[in-house]
Short mmCIF file of C-alpha atoms in Angstrom, two decimals:
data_model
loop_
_atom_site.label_atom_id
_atom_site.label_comp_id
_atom_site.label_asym_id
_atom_site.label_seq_id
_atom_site.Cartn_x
_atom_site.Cartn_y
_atom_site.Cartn_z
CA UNK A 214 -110.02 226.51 30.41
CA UNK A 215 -113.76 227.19 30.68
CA UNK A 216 -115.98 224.94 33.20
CA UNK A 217 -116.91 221.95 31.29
CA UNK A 218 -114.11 221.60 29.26
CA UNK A 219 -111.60 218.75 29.33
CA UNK A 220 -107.93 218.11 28.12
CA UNK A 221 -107.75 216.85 24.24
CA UNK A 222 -105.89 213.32 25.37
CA UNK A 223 -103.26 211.94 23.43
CA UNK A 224 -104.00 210.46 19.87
CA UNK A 225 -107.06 212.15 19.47
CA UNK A 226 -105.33 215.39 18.07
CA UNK A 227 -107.47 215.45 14.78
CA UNK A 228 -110.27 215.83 17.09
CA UNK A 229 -109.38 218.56 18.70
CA UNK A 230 -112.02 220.78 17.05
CA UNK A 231 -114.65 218.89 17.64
CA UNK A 232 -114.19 217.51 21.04
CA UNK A 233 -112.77 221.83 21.65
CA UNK A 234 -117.02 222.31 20.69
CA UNK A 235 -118.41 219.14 22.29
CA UNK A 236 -116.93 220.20 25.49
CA UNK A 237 -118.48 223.84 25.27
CA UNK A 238 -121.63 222.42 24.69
CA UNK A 239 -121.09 220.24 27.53
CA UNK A 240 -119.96 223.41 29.87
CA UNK A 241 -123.69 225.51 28.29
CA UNK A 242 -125.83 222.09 29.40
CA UNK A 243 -124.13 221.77 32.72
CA UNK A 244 -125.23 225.44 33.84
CA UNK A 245 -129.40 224.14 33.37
CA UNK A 246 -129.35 220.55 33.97
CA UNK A 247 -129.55 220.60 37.69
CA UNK A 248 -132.74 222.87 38.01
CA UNK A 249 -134.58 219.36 35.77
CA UNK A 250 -137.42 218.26 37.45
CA UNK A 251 -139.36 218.54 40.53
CA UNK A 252 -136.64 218.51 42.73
CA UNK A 253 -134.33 220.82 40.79
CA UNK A 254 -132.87 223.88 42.29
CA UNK A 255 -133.18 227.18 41.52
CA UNK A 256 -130.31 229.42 39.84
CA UNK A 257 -129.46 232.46 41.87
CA UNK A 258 -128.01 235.05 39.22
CA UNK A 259 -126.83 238.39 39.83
CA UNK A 260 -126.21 241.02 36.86
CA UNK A 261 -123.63 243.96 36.75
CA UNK A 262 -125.57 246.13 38.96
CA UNK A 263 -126.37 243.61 41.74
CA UNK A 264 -129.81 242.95 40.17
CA UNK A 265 -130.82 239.52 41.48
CA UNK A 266 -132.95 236.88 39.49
CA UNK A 267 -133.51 233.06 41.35
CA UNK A 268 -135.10 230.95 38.61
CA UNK A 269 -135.06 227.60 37.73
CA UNK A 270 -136.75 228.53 33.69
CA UNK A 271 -133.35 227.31 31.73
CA UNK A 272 -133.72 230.41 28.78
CA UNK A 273 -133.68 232.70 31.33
CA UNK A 274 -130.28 230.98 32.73
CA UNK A 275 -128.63 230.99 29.04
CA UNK A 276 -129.97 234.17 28.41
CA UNK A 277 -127.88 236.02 31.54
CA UNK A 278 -124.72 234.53 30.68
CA UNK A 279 -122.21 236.12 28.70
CA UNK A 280 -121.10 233.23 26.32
CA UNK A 281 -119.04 233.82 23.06
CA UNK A 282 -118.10 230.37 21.60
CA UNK A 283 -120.02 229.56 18.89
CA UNK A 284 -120.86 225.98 19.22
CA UNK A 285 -122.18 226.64 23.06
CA UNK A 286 -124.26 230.26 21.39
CA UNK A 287 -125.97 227.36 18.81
CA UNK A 288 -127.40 225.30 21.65
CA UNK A 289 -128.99 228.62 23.61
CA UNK A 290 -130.32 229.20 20.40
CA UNK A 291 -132.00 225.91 20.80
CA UNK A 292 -133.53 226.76 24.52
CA UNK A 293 -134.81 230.40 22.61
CA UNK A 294 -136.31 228.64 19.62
CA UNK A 295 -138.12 226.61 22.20
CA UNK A 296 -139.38 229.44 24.05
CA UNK A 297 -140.69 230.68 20.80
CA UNK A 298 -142.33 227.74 19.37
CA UNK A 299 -143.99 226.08 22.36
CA UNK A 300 -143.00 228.74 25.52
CA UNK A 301 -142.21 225.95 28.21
CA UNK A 302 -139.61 222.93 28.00
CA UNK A 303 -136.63 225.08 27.34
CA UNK A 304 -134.63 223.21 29.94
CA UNK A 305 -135.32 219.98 28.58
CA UNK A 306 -135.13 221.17 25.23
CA UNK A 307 -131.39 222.34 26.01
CA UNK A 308 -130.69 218.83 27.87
CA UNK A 309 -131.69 216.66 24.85
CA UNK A 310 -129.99 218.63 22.40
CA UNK A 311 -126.53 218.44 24.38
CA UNK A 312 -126.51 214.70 24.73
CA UNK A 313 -127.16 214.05 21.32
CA UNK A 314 -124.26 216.37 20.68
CA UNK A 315 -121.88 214.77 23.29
CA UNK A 316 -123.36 211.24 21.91
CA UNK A 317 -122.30 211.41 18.49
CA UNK A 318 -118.89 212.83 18.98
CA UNK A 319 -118.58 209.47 21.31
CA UNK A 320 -119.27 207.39 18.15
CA UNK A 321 -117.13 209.92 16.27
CA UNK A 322 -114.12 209.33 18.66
CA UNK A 323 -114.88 205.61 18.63
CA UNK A 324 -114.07 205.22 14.84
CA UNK A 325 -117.36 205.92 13.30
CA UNK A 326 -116.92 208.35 10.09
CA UNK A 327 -118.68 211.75 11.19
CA UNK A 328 -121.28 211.53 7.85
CA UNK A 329 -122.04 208.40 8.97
CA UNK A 330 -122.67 208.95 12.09
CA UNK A 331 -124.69 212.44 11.40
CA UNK A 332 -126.86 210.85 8.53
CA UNK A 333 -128.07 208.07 11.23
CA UNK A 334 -128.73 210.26 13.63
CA UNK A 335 -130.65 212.46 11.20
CA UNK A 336 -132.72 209.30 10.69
CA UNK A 337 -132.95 208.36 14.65
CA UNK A 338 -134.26 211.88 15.40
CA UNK A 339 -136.85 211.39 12.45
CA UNK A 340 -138.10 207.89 13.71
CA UNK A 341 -138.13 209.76 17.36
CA UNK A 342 -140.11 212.54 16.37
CA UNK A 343 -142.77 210.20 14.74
CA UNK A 344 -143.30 207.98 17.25
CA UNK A 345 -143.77 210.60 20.40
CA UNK A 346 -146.28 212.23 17.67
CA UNK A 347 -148.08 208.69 17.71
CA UNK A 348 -147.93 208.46 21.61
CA UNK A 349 -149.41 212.03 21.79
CA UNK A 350 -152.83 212.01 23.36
CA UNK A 351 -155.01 214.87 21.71
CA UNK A 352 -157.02 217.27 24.40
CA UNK A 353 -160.51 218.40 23.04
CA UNK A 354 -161.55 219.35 25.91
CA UNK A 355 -160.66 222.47 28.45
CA UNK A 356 -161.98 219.77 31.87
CA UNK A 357 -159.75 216.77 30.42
CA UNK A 358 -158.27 216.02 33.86
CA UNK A 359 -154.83 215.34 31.76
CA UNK A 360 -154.58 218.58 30.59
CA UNK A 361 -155.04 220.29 34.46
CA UNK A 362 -152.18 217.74 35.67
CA UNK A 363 -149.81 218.75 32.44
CA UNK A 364 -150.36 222.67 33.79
CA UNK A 365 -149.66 221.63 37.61
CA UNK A 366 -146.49 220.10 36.27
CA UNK A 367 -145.80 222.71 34.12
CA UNK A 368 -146.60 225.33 36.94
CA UNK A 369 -144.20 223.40 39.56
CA UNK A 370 -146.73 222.02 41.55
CA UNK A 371 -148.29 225.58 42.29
CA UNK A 372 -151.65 224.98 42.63
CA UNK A 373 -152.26 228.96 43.28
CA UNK A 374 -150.81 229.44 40.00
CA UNK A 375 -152.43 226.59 38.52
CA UNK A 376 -155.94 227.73 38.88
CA UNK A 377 -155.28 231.14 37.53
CA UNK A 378 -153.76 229.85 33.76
CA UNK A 379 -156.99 227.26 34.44
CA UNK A 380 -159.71 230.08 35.21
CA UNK A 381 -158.20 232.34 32.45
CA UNK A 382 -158.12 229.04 29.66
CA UNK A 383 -161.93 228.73 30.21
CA UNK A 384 -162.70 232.48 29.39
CA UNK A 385 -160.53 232.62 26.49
CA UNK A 386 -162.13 229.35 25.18
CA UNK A 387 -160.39 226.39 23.33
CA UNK A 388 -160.96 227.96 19.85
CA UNK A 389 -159.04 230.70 20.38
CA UNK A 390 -156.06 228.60 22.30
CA UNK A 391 -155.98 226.84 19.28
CA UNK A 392 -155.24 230.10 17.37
CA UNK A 393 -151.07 229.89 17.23
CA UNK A 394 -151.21 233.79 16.50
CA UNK A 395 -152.67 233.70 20.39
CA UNK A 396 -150.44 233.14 23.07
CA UNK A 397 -151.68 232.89 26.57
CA UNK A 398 -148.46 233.33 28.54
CA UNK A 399 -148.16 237.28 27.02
CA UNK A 400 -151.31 237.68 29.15
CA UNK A 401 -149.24 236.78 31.96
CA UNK A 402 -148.37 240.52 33.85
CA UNK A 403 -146.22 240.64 37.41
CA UNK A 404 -147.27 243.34 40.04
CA UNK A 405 -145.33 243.39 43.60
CA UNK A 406 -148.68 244.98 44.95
CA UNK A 407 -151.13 242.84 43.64
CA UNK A 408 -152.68 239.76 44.25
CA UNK A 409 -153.34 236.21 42.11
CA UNK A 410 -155.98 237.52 39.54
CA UNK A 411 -157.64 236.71 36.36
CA UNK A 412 -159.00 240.09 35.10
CA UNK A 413 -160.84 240.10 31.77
CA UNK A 414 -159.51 242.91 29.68
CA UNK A 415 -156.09 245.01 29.71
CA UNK A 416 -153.79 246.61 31.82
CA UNK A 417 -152.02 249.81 30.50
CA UNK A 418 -148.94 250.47 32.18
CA UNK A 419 -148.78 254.08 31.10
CA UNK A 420 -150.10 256.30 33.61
CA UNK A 421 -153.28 258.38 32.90
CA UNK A 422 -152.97 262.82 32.84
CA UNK A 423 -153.78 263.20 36.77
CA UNK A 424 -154.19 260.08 37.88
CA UNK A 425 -155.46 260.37 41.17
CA UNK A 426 -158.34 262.68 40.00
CA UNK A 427 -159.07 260.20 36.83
CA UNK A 428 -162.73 258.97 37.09
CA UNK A 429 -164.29 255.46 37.11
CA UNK A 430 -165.84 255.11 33.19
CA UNK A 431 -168.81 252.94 32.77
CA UNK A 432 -170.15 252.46 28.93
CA UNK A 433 -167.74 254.57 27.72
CA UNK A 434 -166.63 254.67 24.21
CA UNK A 435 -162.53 255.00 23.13
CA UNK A 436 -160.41 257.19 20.99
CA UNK A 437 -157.37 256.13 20.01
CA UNK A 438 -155.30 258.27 17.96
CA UNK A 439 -151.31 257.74 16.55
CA UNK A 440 -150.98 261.28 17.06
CA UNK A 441 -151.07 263.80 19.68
CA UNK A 442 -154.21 265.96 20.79
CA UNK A 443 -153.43 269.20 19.00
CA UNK A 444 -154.25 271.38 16.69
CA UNK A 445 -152.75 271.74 13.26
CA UNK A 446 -149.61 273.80 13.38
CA UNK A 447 -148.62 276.70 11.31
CA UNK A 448 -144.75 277.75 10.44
CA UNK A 449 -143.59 280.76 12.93
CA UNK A 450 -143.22 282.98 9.43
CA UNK A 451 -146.50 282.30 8.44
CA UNK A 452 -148.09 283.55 11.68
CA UNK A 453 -145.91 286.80 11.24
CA UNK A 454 -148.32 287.92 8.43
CA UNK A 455 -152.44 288.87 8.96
CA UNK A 456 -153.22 286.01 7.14
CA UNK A 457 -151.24 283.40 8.62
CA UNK A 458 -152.26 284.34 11.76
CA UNK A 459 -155.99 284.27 11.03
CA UNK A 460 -155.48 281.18 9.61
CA UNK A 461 -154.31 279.94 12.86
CA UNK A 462 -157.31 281.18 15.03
CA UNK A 463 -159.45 278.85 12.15
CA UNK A 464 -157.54 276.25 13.33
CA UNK A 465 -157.65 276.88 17.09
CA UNK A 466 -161.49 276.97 16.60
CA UNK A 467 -161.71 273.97 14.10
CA UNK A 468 -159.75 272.10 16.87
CA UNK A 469 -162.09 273.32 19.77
CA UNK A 470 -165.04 272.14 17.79
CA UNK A 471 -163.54 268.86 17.79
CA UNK A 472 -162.68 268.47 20.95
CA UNK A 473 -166.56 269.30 21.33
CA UNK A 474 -167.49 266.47 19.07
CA UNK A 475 -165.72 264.34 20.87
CA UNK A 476 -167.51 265.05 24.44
CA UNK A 477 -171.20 265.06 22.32
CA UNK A 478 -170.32 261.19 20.71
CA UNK A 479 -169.25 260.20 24.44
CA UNK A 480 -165.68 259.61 24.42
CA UNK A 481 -164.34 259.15 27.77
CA UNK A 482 -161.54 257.28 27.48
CA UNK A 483 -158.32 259.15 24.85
CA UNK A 484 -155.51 256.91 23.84
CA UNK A 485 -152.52 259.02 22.52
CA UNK A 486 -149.02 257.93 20.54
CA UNK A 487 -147.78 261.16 21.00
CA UNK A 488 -148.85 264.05 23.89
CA UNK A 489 -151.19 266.36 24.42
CA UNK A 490 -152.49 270.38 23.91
CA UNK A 491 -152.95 272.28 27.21
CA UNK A 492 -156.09 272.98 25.99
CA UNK A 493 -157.42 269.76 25.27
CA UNK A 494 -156.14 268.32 28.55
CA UNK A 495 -158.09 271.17 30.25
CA UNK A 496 -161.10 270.59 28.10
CA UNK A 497 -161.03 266.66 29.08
CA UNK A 498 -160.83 267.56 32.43
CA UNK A 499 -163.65 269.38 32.83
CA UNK A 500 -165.22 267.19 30.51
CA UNK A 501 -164.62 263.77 32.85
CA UNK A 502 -162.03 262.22 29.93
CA UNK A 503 -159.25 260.38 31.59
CA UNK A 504 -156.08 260.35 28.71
CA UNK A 505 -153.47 258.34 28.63
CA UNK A 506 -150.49 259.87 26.20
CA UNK A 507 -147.32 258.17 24.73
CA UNK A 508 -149.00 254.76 24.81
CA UNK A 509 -146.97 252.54 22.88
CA UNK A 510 -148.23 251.47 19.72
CA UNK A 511 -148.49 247.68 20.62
CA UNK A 512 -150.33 248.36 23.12
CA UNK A 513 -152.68 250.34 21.28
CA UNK A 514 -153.01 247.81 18.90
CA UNK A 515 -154.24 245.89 21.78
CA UNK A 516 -157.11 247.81 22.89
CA UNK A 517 -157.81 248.36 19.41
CA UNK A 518 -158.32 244.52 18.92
CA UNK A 519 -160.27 244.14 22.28
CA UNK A 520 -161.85 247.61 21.94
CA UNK A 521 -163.04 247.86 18.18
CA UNK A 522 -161.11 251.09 17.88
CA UNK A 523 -159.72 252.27 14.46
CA UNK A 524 -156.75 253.90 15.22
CA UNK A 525 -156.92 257.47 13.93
CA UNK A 526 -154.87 260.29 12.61
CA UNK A 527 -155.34 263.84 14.25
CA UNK A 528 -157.05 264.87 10.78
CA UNK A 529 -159.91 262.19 11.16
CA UNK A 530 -161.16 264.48 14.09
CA UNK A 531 -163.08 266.52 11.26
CA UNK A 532 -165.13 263.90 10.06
CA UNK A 533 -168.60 264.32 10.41
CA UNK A 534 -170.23 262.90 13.59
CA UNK A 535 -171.49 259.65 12.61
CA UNK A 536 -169.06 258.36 10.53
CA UNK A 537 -166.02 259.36 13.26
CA UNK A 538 -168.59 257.22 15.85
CA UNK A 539 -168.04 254.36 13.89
CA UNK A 540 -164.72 254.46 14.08
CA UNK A 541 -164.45 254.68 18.03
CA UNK A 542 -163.84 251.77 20.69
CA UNK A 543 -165.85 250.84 23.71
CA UNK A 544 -165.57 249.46 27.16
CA UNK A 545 -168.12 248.81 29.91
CA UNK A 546 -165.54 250.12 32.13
CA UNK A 547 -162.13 251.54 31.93
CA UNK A 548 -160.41 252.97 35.36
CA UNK A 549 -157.10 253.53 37.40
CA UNK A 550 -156.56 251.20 39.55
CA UNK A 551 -154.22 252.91 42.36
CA UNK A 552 -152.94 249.70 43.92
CA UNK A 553 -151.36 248.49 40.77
CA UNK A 554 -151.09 252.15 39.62
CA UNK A 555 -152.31 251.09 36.36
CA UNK A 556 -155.20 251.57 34.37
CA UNK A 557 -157.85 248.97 33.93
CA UNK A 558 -159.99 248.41 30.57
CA UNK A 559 -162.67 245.63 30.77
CA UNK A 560 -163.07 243.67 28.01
CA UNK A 561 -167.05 242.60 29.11
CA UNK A 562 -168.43 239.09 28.91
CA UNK A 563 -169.89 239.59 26.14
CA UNK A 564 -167.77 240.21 23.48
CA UNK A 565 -167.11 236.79 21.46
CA UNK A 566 -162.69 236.97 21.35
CA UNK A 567 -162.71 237.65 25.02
CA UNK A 568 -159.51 239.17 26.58
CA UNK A 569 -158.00 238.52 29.57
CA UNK A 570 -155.00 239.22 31.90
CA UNK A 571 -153.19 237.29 34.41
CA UNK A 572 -151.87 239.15 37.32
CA UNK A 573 -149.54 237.58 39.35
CA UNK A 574 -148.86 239.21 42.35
CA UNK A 575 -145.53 238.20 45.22
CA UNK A 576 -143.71 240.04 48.60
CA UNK A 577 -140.50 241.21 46.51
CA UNK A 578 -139.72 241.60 42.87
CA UNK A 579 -137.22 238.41 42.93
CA UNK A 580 -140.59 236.41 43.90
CA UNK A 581 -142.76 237.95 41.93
CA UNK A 582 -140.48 237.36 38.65
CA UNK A 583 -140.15 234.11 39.01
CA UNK A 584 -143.37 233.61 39.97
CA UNK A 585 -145.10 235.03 36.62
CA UNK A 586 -142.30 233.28 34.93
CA UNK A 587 -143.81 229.85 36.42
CA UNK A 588 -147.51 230.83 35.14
CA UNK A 589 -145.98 231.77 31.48
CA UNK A 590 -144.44 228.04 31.67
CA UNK A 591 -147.94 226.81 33.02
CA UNK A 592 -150.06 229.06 30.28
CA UNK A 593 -147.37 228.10 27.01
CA UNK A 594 -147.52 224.40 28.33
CA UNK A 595 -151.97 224.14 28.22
CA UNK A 596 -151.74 225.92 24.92
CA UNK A 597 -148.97 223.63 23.29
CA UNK A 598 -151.07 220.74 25.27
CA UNK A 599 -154.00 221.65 23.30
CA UNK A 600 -152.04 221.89 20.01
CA UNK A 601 -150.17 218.94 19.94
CA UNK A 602 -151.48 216.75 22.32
CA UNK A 603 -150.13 215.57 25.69
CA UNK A 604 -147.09 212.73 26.43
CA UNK A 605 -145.95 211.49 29.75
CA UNK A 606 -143.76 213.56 31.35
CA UNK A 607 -140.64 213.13 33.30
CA UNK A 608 -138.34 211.72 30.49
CA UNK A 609 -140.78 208.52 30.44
CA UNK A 610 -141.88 209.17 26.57
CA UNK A 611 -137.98 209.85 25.44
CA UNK A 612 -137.62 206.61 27.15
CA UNK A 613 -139.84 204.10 25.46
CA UNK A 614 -138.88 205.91 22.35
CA UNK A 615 -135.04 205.17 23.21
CA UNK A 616 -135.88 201.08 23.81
CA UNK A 617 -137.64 201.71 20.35
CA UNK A 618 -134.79 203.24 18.53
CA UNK A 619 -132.62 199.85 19.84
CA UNK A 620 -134.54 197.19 18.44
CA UNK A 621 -135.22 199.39 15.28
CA UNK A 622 -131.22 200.24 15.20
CA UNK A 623 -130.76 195.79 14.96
CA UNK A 624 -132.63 195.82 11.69
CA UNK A 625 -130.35 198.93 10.34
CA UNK A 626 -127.20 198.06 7.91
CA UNK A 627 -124.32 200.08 7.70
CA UNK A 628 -122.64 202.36 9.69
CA UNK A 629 -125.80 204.57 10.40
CA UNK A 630 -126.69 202.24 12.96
CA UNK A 631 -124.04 203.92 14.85
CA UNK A 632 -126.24 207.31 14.72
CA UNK A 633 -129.34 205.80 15.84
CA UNK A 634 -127.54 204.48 18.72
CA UNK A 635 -126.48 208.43 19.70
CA UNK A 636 -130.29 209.18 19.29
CA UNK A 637 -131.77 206.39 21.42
CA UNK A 638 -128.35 207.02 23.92
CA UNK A 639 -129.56 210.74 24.26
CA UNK A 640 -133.54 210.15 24.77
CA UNK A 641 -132.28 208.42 28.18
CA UNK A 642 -130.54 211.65 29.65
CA UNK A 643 -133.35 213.86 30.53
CA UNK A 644 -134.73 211.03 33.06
CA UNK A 645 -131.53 210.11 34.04
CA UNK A 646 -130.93 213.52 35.11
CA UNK A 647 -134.44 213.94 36.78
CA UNK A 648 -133.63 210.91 38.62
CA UNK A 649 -129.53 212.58 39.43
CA UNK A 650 -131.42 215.93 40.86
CA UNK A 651 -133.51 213.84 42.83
CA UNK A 652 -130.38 212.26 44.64
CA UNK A 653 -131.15 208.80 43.16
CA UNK A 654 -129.02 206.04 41.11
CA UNK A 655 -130.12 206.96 37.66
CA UNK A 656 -128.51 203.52 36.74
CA UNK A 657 -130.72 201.51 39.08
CA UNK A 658 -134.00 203.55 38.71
CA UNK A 659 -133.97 203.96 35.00
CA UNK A 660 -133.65 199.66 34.51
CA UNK A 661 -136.76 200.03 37.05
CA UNK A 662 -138.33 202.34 35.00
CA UNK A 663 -137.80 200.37 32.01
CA UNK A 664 -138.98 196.97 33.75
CA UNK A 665 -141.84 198.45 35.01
CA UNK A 666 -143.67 199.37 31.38
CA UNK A 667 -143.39 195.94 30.26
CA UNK A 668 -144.38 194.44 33.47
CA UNK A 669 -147.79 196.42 32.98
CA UNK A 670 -148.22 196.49 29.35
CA UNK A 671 -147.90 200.66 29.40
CA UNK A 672 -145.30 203.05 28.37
CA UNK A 673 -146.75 205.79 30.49
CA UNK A 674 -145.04 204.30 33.66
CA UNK A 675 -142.15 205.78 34.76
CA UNK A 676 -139.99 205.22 37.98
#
């Protein structure tokens, strides 16, 4: 019998099923719910070949564990459609859903017909979601002192970490936060021998052709081709016959006049899909070209969206010079940086959709996963902050909304009553197990918590 899981007790046979997938779901919640809140621990987990990852984020938890019933595979779903949507909240996210689970099969159990009680609760999760949306305090500003204490929440009190998503929101500006086809925490990059950085422009973690001899660009303009640097290739038969192979040495010298085109426009910087000719990497030697082959095509679209680059075919090469200029990228400097062993291309202040990347930088790789795993949770949490607004945290929102769901549940008829009861029953777990991690009474501080709003006219007071 899996962890979790308790014996089907007499006379509730014809529940077997259901109470078989409540207490799945119960075993899947049970794995996250003690890393909730500031004083939640951290998850050691350790993979089949010893790999080690302490973390506290709960889809990284469900993601490690090897589950294969299908109610407890539904609710990681919910933790991954979280990380998807809004990046940060996964934890609570997974918390929430499980108690409304383990809620209504209480009513169930109790006697309450299962339609009943899932058409109420349908409605209780709809009167929820409307009134947090009407609690929701809208940020419109980047210095709204709300929005800085929702990212040092977010970023577990790490004020290190804190400043960087902070410094990095204020280049990218609020209009492009807003964008939801931008998200901040995918400029979040982890580096064992680096330091706490906001750098504005890319890292490349393909390694340039010689890189300790690869030279510092300034004002250089970019090539960036889905192809390799070669010339056009011939069939072995045809360059058996005097034609075919004259037809070749056209080629070699189309392809060298290129290449020569290239150095006269003032390409410095080559971005390949595929490899490279050894004579093109000699001529870009000798011609002070750093290239970069088998860069994946993401991240060429990347530099291509920061850059201005077209991304090319080999044939575009013979295009005549001004029209192939066009159609190059530029940076005010691109280098290889030998610390991080990567290669650096600047965005420049100027350009109006800025670019930027967060490194985060630790001792050991456990540290330094976690710790770019906390600044993704910091940099999803100001975006969806800016989105949708800001509620108090800590369970305290879920909480006036559960008192809420009570008095509306007295002015309910029928049986559905019984599944706004499950909703309002479930908004109370997150702070009760905030208040469980923290080694308090949940039962003693959560009648606190709920005195202390109406003592002060506010439903932003917690306990």
């Amino acid at each position: 019998m899996s962890q979790g899981q308790q014996p089907v007790r007499e006379g509730e046979e014809r529940y077997a099923a259901l109470l078989n997938n409540s207490n799945a779901v119960r075993a899947i919640t049970s794995a996250v719910e003690g890393t909730l809140g500031p004083k939640g621990l951290d998850v050691m987990l350790v993979g089949d070949r010893g790999e080690v990852i302490i973390t506290n984020d709960g889809v990284t938890i469900l993601d490690k564990m090897d589950v294969s019933h299908p109610a407890a595979r539904l609710l990681i779903q919910v933790a991954r459609s979280q990380q998807k949507k809004v990046g940060d909240g996964t934890t609570t996210a997974t918390v929430l859903a499980g108690a409304l689970v383990q809620e209504g099969v209480s009513q169930i159990v109790r006697g309450v017909p299962a339609s009943k009680v899932v058409a109420g609760m349908q409605q209780g999760i709809k009167m929820a979601c409307d009134s947090l949306r009407s609690r929701a305090k809208d940020i419109r500003d980047l210095n709204d002192p709300l929005l800085a204490k929702a990212v040092y929440v977010a970023g577990r009190e790490r004020e290190e970490i804190v400043s960087l998503v902070m410094e990095a929101a204020a280049i990218i500006g609020i209009r492009k936060l807003q964008d939801p086809s931008y998200l901040l925490a995918d400029a979040v990059t982890e580096h064992e021998k680096g330091n706490h950085e906001v750098f504005e422009g890319l890292l490349l973690r393909q390694m340039p052709l010689y890189p300790h001899d690869a030279p510092i660009l300034e004002n250089t303009r970019i090539l960036i081709l889905h192809d390799a640097l070669e010339p056009e290739s011939l069939d072995e038969e045809v360059l058996t016959t005097e034609a075919g192979f004259a037809r070749y040495m056209d080629l070699r010298e189309r392809f060298a006049r290129d290449l020569q085109g290239l150095a006269e426009l003032g390409v410095g910087l080559v971005l390949l899909e595929k490899g490279i000719h050894p004579d093109a990497e000699q001529f870009c030697m000798d011609h002070g070209m750093m290239v970069i082959p088998r860069v994946s095509r993401s991240d060429l679209a990347r530099v291509s969206a920061m850059t201005g680059a077209v991304p090319l075919r080999r044939t575009a090469l013979h295009k005549e010079r001004e029209p192939l200029r066009r159609l190059l990228g530029f940076t005010p400097r691109a280098c290889y940086d030998e610390t991080l062993e990567r290669v650096r291309i600047s965005s420049g202040a100027q350009k109006e959709d800025p670019f930027v990347t967060l490194i985060v930088g630790a001792s050991t790789a456990e540290v330094v996963g976690e710790s770019a795993r906390i600044a993704a949770d910091a940099a999803s949490a100001l975006q969806a902050a800016i989105a949708g607004g800001i509620l108090p945290g800590g369970g305290t929102a879920e909480l006036a909304v559960s008192y809420e769901l009570e008095r509306s549940r007295e002015a309910v008829k029928g049986m559905e009553a019984f599944g706004i009861a499950a909703v309002a029953a479930a908004l109370r777990k997150p702070m009760s197990q905030i208040l469980l991690n923290a080694g308090d009474n949940p039962l003693e501080k959560m009648e606190d918590a709920r005195a202390a709003p109406l003592s002060e006219g506010c439903d932003d007071l917690g306990g």
